[in-house]
PDB file of C-alpha atoms in Angstrom:
ATOM      1  CA  ASP A   1      66.703  -9.796 -39.120  1.00 57.00           C
ATOM      2  CA  ALA A   2      64.262 -11.216 -41.628  1.00 63.00           C
ATOM      3  CA  LYS A   3      62.508  -8.571 -43.702  1.00 86.00           C
ATOM      4  CA  THR A   4      58.942  -8.131 -44.794  1.00 92.00           C
ATOM      5  CA  THR A   5      57.562  -6.587 -47.981  1.00 94.00           C
ATOM      6  CA  GLN A   6      54.131  -5.010 -48.168  1.00 95.00           C
ATOM      7  CA  PRO A   7      52.353  -2.909 -50.813  1.00 96.00           C
ATOM      8  CA  ASN A   8      52.558   0.796 -50.051  1.00 94.00           C
ATOM      9  CA  SER A   9      48.833   1.322 -50.237  1.00 96.00           C
ATOM     10  CA  MET A  10      45.511  -0.407 -50.840  1.00 97.00           C
ATOM     11  CA  GLU A  11      41.911   0.613 -51.227  1.00 97.00           C
ATOM     12  CA  SER A  12      38.767  -1.153 -50.168  1.00 96.00           C
ATOM     13  CA  ASN A  13      35.067  -0.458 -50.166  1.00 96.00           C
ATOM     14  CA  GLU A  14      33.208  -0.304 -46.904  1.00 96.00           C
ATOM     15  CA  GLU A  15      31.664  -3.610 -45.770  1.00 95.00           C
ATOM     16  CA  GLU A  16      33.759  -5.640 -48.189  1.00 96.00           C
ATOM     17  CA  PRO A  17      36.555  -8.031 -47.221  1.00 95.00           C
ATOM     18  CA  VAL A  18      40.155  -6.818 -47.375  1.00 97.00           C
ATOM     19  CA  HIS A  19      43.183  -9.007 -47.924  1.00 98.00           C
ATOM     20  CA  LEU A  20      46.470  -7.357 -46.957  1.00 98.00           C
ATOM     21  CA  PRO A  21      49.486  -9.315 -48.200  1.00 97.00           C
ATOM     22  CA  CYS A  22      52.926  -9.595 -46.696  1.00 97.00           C
ATOM     23  CA  ASN A  23      55.944 -11.366 -48.143  1.00 96.00           C
ATOM     24  CA  HIS A  24      58.675 -12.653 -45.831  1.00 93.00           C
ATOM     25  CA  SER A  25      60.747 -15.018 -47.936  1.00 93.00           C
ATOM     26  CA  THR A  26      63.693 -15.113 -45.488  1.00 90.00           C
ATOM     27  CA  ILE A  27      61.593 -16.020 -42.460  1.00 90.00           C
ATOM     28  CA  SER A  28      63.252 -18.400 -40.016  1.00 87.00           C
ATOM     29  CA  GLY A  29      61.670 -21.242 -38.108  1.00 85.00           C
ATOM     30  CA  THR A  30      61.517 -19.229 -34.888  1.00 81.00           C
ATOM     31  CA  ASP A  31      59.979 -16.049 -36.365  1.00 85.00           C
ATOM     32  CA  TYR A  32      56.471 -15.197 -35.324  1.00 87.00           C
ATOM     33  CA  ILE A  33      54.397 -13.129 -37.773  1.00 92.00           C
ATOM     34  CA  HIS A  34      52.790 -10.099 -36.151  1.00 92.00           C
ATOM     35  CA  TRP A  35      50.397  -7.520 -37.490  1.00 95.00           C
ATOM     36  CA  TYR A  36      49.874  -4.098 -35.985  1.00 95.00           C
ATOM     37  CA  ARG A  37      47.921  -1.154 -37.280  1.00 96.00           C
ATOM     38  CA  GLN A  38      48.175   2.551 -36.698  1.00 95.00           C
ATOM     39  CA  LEU A  39      45.124   4.747 -36.883  1.00 95.00           C
ATOM     40  CA  PRO A  40      45.630   8.438 -37.677  1.00 91.00           C
ATOM     41  CA  SER A  41      47.296  10.394 -34.884  1.00 89.00           C
ATOM     42  CA  GLN A  42      47.546   7.322 -32.638  1.00 93.00           C
ATOM     43  CA  GLY A  43      50.159   4.828 -31.606  1.00 94.00           C
ATOM     44  CA  PRO A  44      50.195   1.397 -33.245  1.00 94.00           C
ATOM     45  CA  GLU A  45      47.888  -1.264 -31.853  1.00 94.00           C
ATOM     46  CA  TYR A  46      48.172  -5.024 -31.913  1.00 92.00           C
ATOM     47  CA  VAL A  47      45.990  -6.859 -34.417  1.00 95.00           C
ATOM     48  CA  ILE A  48      47.008 -10.488 -34.552  1.00 93.00           C
ATOM     49  CA  HIS A  49      49.998 -12.837 -34.628  1.00 91.00           C
ATOM     50  CA  GLY A  50      50.785 -16.426 -35.616  1.00 91.00           C
ATOM     51  CA  LEU A  51      53.553 -18.927 -36.177  1.00 89.00           C
ATOM     52  CA  THR A  52      52.369 -21.645 -38.589  1.00 91.00           C
ATOM     53  CA  SER A  53      48.621 -22.112 -38.328  1.00 90.00           C
ATOM     54  CA  ASN A  54      45.954 -19.698 -39.441  1.00 93.00           C
ATOM     55  CA  VAL A  55      44.619 -17.552 -36.618  1.00 93.00           C
ATOM     56  CA  ASN A  56      41.354 -15.777 -35.970  1.00 94.00           C
ATOM     57  CA  ASN A  57      40.388 -13.164 -33.419  1.00 91.00           C
ATOM     58  CA  ARG A  58      37.727 -10.542 -33.050  1.00 90.00           C
ATOM     59  CA  MET A  59      39.614  -8.043 -35.176  1.00 89.00           C
ATOM     60  CA  ALA A  60      40.900 -10.102 -38.085  1.00 95.00           C
ATOM     61  CA  SER A  61      42.164 -13.401 -39.460  1.00 97.00           C
ATOM     62  CA  LEU A  62      45.721 -14.293 -40.345  1.00 97.00           C
ATOM     63  CA  ALA A  63      46.346 -16.733 -43.134  1.00 97.00           C
ATOM     64  CA  ILE A  64      49.894 -18.116 -43.274  1.00 96.00           C
ATOM     65  CA  ALA A  65      51.233 -19.864 -46.347  1.00 96.00           C
ATOM     66  CA  GLU A  66      52.332 -23.440 -45.915  1.00 95.00           C
ATOM     67  CA  ASP A  67      55.994 -22.523 -46.564  1.00 95.00           C
ATOM     68  CA  ARG A  68      55.572 -19.471 -44.270  1.00 94.00           C
ATOM     69  CA  LYS A  69      57.113 -17.183 -46.872  1.00 95.00           C
ATOM     70  CA  SER A  70      54.009 -15.071 -47.057  1.00 96.00           C
ATOM     71  CA  SER A  71      50.954 -14.230 -45.026  1.00 97.00           C
ATOM     72  CA  THR A  72      47.681 -12.358 -45.461  1.00 97.00           C
ATOM     73  CA  LEU A  73      45.783 -10.265 -42.963  1.00 98.00           C
ATOM     74  CA  ILE A  74      42.090 -10.547 -43.618  1.00 97.00           C
ATOM     75  CA  LEU A  75      39.553  -7.983 -42.465  1.00 97.00           C
ATOM     76  CA  HIS A  76      36.236  -9.650 -43.073  1.00 94.00           C
ATOM     77  CA  ARG A  77      34.125  -6.502 -43.409  1.00 95.00           C
ATOM     78  CA  ALA A  78      36.018  -3.270 -43.701  1.00 95.00           C
ATOM     79  CA  THR A  79      34.675  -0.263 -41.882  1.00 96.00           C
ATOM     80  CA  LEU A  80      35.723   3.364 -42.144  1.00 96.00           C
ATOM     81  CA  ARG A  81      37.446   2.929 -38.796  1.00 95.00           C
ATOM     82  CA  ASP A  82      39.750   0.304 -40.346  1.00 96.00           C
ATOM     83  CA  ALA A  83      41.481   2.996 -42.425  1.00 97.00           C
ATOM     84  CA  ALA A  84      45.016   2.845 -41.064  1.00 97.00           C
ATOM     85  CA  VAL A  85      48.589   1.852 -41.795  1.00 96.00           C
ATOM     86  CA  TYR A  86      49.023  -1.904 -41.330  1.00 97.00           C
ATOM     87  CA  TYR A  87      52.409  -3.279 -40.365  1.00 95.00           C
ATOM     88  CA  CYS A  88      53.560  -6.853 -40.904  1.00 95.00           C
ATOM     89  CA  ILE A  89      56.449  -7.677 -38.574  1.00 90.00           C
ATOM     90  CA  LEU A  90      58.583 -10.725 -37.917  1.00 87.00           C
ATOM     91  CA  ARG A  91      59.766 -11.362 -34.412  1.00 80.00           C
ATOM     92  CA  ASP A  92      62.470 -13.870 -33.577  1.00 72.00           C
ATOM     93  CA  VAL A  93      61.439 -15.595 -30.368  1.00 63.00           C
ATOM     94  CA  LYS A  94      64.972 -16.798 -29.615  1.00 61.00           C
ATOM     95  CA  ARG A  95      66.376 -13.305 -29.811  1.00 58.00           C
ATOM     96  CA  ALA A  96      63.488 -11.910 -27.778  1.00 51.00           C
ATOM     97  CA  ASN A  97      64.480 -14.034 -24.799  1.00 51.00           C
ATOM     98  CA  ASN A  98      67.794 -12.192 -24.562  1.00 49.00           C
ATOM     99  CA  TYR A  99      67.069  -8.791 -25.985  1.00 53.00           C
ATOM    100  CA  GLY A 100      63.471  -8.057 -25.272  1.00 53.00           C
ATOM    101  CA  GLN A 101      60.918  -7.690 -27.990  1.00 57.00           C
ATOM    102  CA  ASN A 102      62.690  -5.868 -30.763  1.00 66.00           C
ATOM    103  CA  PHE A 103      60.064  -5.301 -33.395  1.00 76.00           C
ATOM    104  CA  VAL A 104      61.167  -3.790 -36.682  1.00 77.00           C
ATOM    105  CA  PHE A 105      58.406  -1.686 -38.188  1.00 84.00           C
ATOM    106  CA  GLY A 106      58.660  -1.093 -41.940  1.00 83.00           C
ATOM    107  CA  PRO A 107      56.627   1.503 -43.854  1.00 86.00           C
ATOM    108  CA  GLY A 108      53.529  -0.743 -43.817  1.00 93.00           C
ATOM    109  CA  THR A 109      50.467  -0.635 -46.053  1.00 96.00           C
ATOM    110  CA  ARG A 110      48.194   2.376 -45.946  1.00 96.00           C
ATOM    111  CA  LEU A 111      44.615   1.103 -46.232  1.00 97.00           C
ATOM    112  CA  SER A 112      41.945   3.487 -47.437  1.00 97.00           C
ATOM    113  CA  VAL A 113      38.277   2.507 -46.988  1.00 97.00           C
ATOM    114  CA  LEU A 114      35.796   4.095 -49.316  1.00 95.00           C
ATOM    115  CA  PRO A 115      32.203   4.630 -48.176  1.00 93.00           C
TER     116      PRO A 115
ATOM    117  CA  ASP B   1      43.383   0.292 -22.874  1.00 61.00           C
ATOM    118  CA  ALA B   2      46.828  -0.158 -21.372  1.00 68.00           C
ATOM    119  CA  GLY B   3      47.715   2.550 -18.882  1.00 92.00           C
ATOM    120  CA  ILE B   4      50.485   4.405 -20.657  1.00 96.00           C
ATOM    121  CA  THR B   5      50.961   8.135 -20.347  1.00 96.00           C
ATOM    122  CA  GLN B   6      53.495  10.125 -22.295  1.00 97.00           C
ATOM    123  CA  SER B   7      54.488  13.640 -21.333  1.00 97.00           C
ATOM    124  CA  PRO B   8      54.734  16.165 -22.728  1.00 97.00           C
ATOM    125  CA  ARG B   9      52.470  15.389 -25.661  1.00 97.00           C
ATOM    126  CA  HIS B  10      53.783  18.352 -27.618  1.00 97.00           C
ATOM    127  CA  LYS B  11      57.005  20.287 -27.230  1.00 97.00           C
ATOM    128  CA  VAL B  12      58.804  22.927 -29.249  1.00 98.00           C
ATOM    129  CA  THR B  13      62.387  23.622 -28.331  1.00 97.00           C
ATOM    130  CA  GLU B  14      65.540  25.140 -29.743  1.00 97.00           C
ATOM    131  CA  THR B  15      68.644  23.455 -31.041  1.00 97.00           C
ATOM    132  CA  GLY B  16      71.147  22.703 -28.280  1.00 97.00           C
ATOM    133  CA  THR B  17      68.691  22.535 -25.408  1.00 97.00           C
ATOM    134  CA  PRO B  18      68.162  19.389 -23.358  1.00 96.00           C
ATOM    135  CA  VAL B  19      64.826  17.632 -23.593  1.00 98.00           C
ATOM    136  CA  THR B  20      63.354  14.822 -21.499  1.00 98.00           C
ATOM    137  CA  LEU B  21      60.314  12.816 -22.488  1.00 98.00           C
ATOM    138  CA  ARG B  22      58.599  10.719 -19.886  1.00 98.00           C
ATOM    139  CA  CYS B  23      56.697   7.478 -20.257  1.00 98.00           C
ATOM    140  CA  HIS B  24      54.645   6.345 -17.276  1.00 98.00           C
ATOM    141  CA  GLN B  25      52.830   3.009 -17.092  1.00 97.00           C
ATOM    142  CA  THR B  26      50.408   1.639 -14.553  1.00 96.00           C
ATOM    143  CA  GLU B  27      50.510  -1.956 -15.841  1.00 91.00           C
ATOM    144  CA  ASN B  28      53.662  -3.156 -14.032  1.00 90.00           C
ATOM    145  CA  HIS B  29      55.006  -4.470 -17.347  1.00 89.00           C
ATOM    146  CA  ARG B  30      58.640  -5.473 -17.473  1.00 87.00           C
ATOM    147  CA  TYR B  31      59.603  -4.202 -20.928  1.00 89.00           C
ATOM    148  CA  MET B  32      59.485  -0.568 -22.052  1.00 92.00           C
ATOM    149  CA  TYR B  33      60.526   0.924 -25.369  1.00 93.00           C
ATOM    150  CA  TRP B  34      61.075   4.246 -27.053  1.00 96.00           C
ATOM    151  CA  TYR B  35      60.423   4.543 -30.797  1.00 95.00           C
ATOM    152  CA  ARG B  36      60.561   7.473 -33.126  1.00 96.00           C
ATOM    153  CA  GLN B  37      58.390   7.829 -36.204  1.00 95.00           C
ATOM    154  CA  ASP B  38      59.353   9.862 -39.219  1.00 93.00           C
ATOM    155  CA  PRO B  39      57.780  10.065 -42.681  1.00 85.00           C
ATOM    156  CA  GLY B  40      59.201   7.359 -44.925  1.00 75.00           C
ATOM    157  CA  HIS B  41      60.886   5.479 -42.082  1.00 78.00           C
ATOM    158  CA  GLY B  42      58.083   3.866 -40.121  1.00 81.00           C
ATOM    159  CA  LEU B  43      58.842   3.346 -36.456  1.00 89.00           C
ATOM    160  CA  ARG B  44      62.418   2.919 -35.381  1.00 90.00           C
ATOM    161  CA  LEU B  45      63.559   1.661 -31.998  1.00 90.00           C
ATOM    162  CA  ILE B  46      65.725   4.099 -30.019  1.00 94.00           C
ATOM    163  CA  HIS B  47      66.253   2.323 -26.686  1.00 93.00           C
ATOM    164  CA  TYR B  48      64.469  -0.255 -24.645  1.00 91.00           C
ATOM    165  CA  SER B  49      64.443  -1.514 -21.066  1.00 92.00           C
ATOM    166  CA  TYR B  50      64.040  -5.057 -19.793  1.00 87.00           C
ATOM    167  CA  GLY B  51      63.898  -4.131 -16.129  1.00 89.00           C
ATOM    168  CA  VAL B  52      64.733  -1.443 -13.600  1.00 92.00           C
ATOM    169  CA  LYS B  53      68.155  -0.003 -14.474  1.00 91.00           C
ATOM    170  CA  ASP B  54      68.455  -2.492 -17.382  1.00 91.00           C
ATOM    171  CA  THR B  55      68.474  -0.777 -20.747  1.00 92.00           C
ATOM    172  CA  ASP B  56      69.907  -1.365 -24.176  1.00 89.00           C
ATOM    173  CA  LYS B  57      70.317   0.456 -27.450  1.00 90.00           C
ATOM    174  CA  GLY B  58      68.080   0.119 -30.410  1.00 87.00           C
ATOM    175  CA  GLU B  59      68.495   0.918 -34.071  1.00 85.00           C
ATOM    176  CA  VAL B  60      68.809   4.711 -33.765  1.00 92.00           C
ATOM    177  CA  SER B  61      70.251   5.412 -30.310  1.00 94.00           C
ATOM    178  CA  ASP B  62      72.844   8.071 -31.179  1.00 95.00           C
ATOM    179  CA  GLY B  63      72.031  11.359 -29.456  1.00 96.00           C
ATOM    180  CA  TYR B  64      69.651   9.776 -26.976  1.00 97.00           C
ATOM    181  CA  SER B  65      69.968   8.374 -23.471  1.00 97.00           C
ATOM    182  CA  VAL B  66      67.432   6.636 -21.277  1.00 97.00           C
ATOM    183  CA  SER B  67      66.916   5.849 -17.655  1.00 97.00           C
ATOM    184  CA  ARG B  68      64.613   3.590 -15.736  1.00 97.00           C
ATOM    185  CA  SER B  69      64.838   3.963 -11.973  1.00 96.00           C
ATOM    186  CA  LYS B  70      61.334   2.615 -11.320  1.00 95.00           C
ATOM    187  CA  THR B  71      59.260  -0.038 -13.068  1.00 94.00           C
ATOM    188  CA  GLU B  72      56.626   2.491 -14.045  1.00 96.00           C
ATOM    189  CA  ASP B  73      58.827   5.223 -15.545  1.00 97.00           C
ATOM    190  CA  PHE B  74      61.069   5.250 -18.621  1.00 98.00           C
ATOM    191  CA  LEU B  75      62.716   8.537 -19.481  1.00 98.00           C
ATOM    192  CA  LEU B  76      64.170   9.493 -22.858  1.00 98.00           C
ATOM    193  CA  THR B  77      66.682  12.347 -22.832  1.00 98.00           C
ATOM    194  CA  LEU B  78      68.084  14.356 -25.682  1.00 97.00           C
ATOM    195  CA  GLU B  79      71.159  15.962 -24.114  1.00 93.00           C
ATOM    196  CA  SER B  80      71.438  18.586 -26.829  1.00 96.00           C
ATOM    197  CA  ALA B  81      68.523  18.573 -29.227  1.00 97.00           C
ATOM    198  CA  THR B  82      69.131  18.855 -32.963  1.00 97.00           C
ATOM    199  CA  SER B  83      66.722  19.537 -35.814  1.00 97.00           C
ATOM    200  CA  SER B  84      67.132  15.929 -36.993  1.00 96.00           C
ATOM    201  CA  GLN B  85      65.476  14.848 -33.767  1.00 97.00           C
ATOM    202  CA  THR B  86      62.247  16.526 -34.715  1.00 97.00           C
ATOM    203  CA  SER B  87      59.889  13.586 -34.714  1.00 97.00           C
ATOM    204  CA  VAL B  88      56.982  11.850 -33.071  1.00 97.00           C
ATOM    205  CA  TYR B  89      58.141   9.695 -30.182  1.00 98.00           C
ATOM    206  CA  PHE B  90      56.202   6.689 -29.019  1.00 97.00           C
ATOM    207  CA  CYS B  91      56.609   4.760 -25.808  1.00 97.00           C
ATOM    208  CA  ALA B  92      55.567   1.119 -25.718  1.00 94.00           C
ATOM    209  CA  ILE B  93      55.338  -1.549 -23.032  1.00 92.00           C
ATOM    210  CA  SER B  94      54.941  -5.290 -22.928  1.00 86.00           C
ATOM    211  CA  GLU B  95      54.564  -7.986 -20.273  1.00 80.00           C
ATOM    212  CA  SER B  96      57.382 -10.452 -19.724  1.00 62.00           C
ATOM    213  CA  TYR B  97      55.183 -13.514 -19.815  1.00 48.00           C
ATOM    214  CA  ARG B  98      53.904 -12.425 -23.200  1.00 51.00           C
ATOM    215  CA  GLU B  99      57.354 -12.847 -24.740  1.00 50.00           C
ATOM    216  CA  ASN B 100      56.033 -15.510 -27.005  1.00 56.00           C
ATOM    217  CA  THR B 101      52.982 -13.492 -28.000  1.00 63.00           C
ATOM    218  CA  GLY B 102      54.656 -10.164 -28.353  1.00 63.00           C
ATOM    219  CA  GLU B 103      51.824  -7.793 -27.766  1.00 82.00           C
ATOM    220  CA  LEU B 104      53.142  -4.278 -27.525  1.00 87.00           C
ATOM    221  CA  PHE B 105      50.995  -1.522 -26.086  1.00 91.00           C
ATOM    222  CA  PHE B 106      51.768   1.957 -27.334  1.00 94.00           C
ATOM    223  CA  GLY B 107      51.251   5.366 -25.839  1.00 96.00           C
ATOM    224  CA  GLU B 108      49.667   8.208 -27.760  1.00 95.00           C
ATOM    225  CA  GLY B 109      52.946   9.770 -28.817  1.00 96.00           C
ATOM    226  CA  SER B 110      54.913  12.923 -28.078  1.00 98.00           C
ATOM    227  CA  ARG B 111      55.479  15.364 -30.911  1.00 97.00           C
ATOM    228  CA  LEU B 112      58.829  17.128 -30.593  1.00 98.00           C
ATOM    229  CA  THR B 113      59.852  20.038 -32.800  1.00 97.00           C
ATOM    230  CA  VAL B 114      63.422  21.290 -32.610  1.00 97.00           C
ATOM    231  CA  LEU B 115      63.901  24.691 -34.210  1.00 96.00           C
TER     232      LEU B 115
END
């Protein structure tokens, strides 16, 4: 399975934008890029996903490099509630059709938001 | 929020005793998963199910068994608990038609301590 690399931790000030990077240099053409986050004492929750084009939703934006070897999760205005561990995950669609959705969660990036 | 209930939420048991964790969903989703989360390891997949009576092993399945006799229930059993199985266990579900989007919904977790 293709791997992702994320910084262990990042800090941001409240109400400022946050750019969370993810490197995935061995990504294959059928890998979707997914982001989840885990708030303290909760299960992970879906944030956003994409394949090639940049994506926006109510929670965040996902910017995908043209060669797809890296991506960036963008929180436009960080709030204290955004303090969480953020996971960047690759999911092979071809494999998913036979084996279900086997997500591999790495250690993620712990985001701290300062008031 | 997706209707996922894990029980028990907290359990303390002794080495060698059997333990069963239950995941109950009200969403009629096809796929169900059991993950464990330990410091420094992120979330690791134990077993998953892609339908009633259809299950498969994940990354860390040794010492665990699962059963799914109904769509809504996915049971994780530790036949003889060991201290290395002290962890937080998360159940997750996903819809089959979302295979290409991959949104997982997680429960709130079950904290198991094996003394």
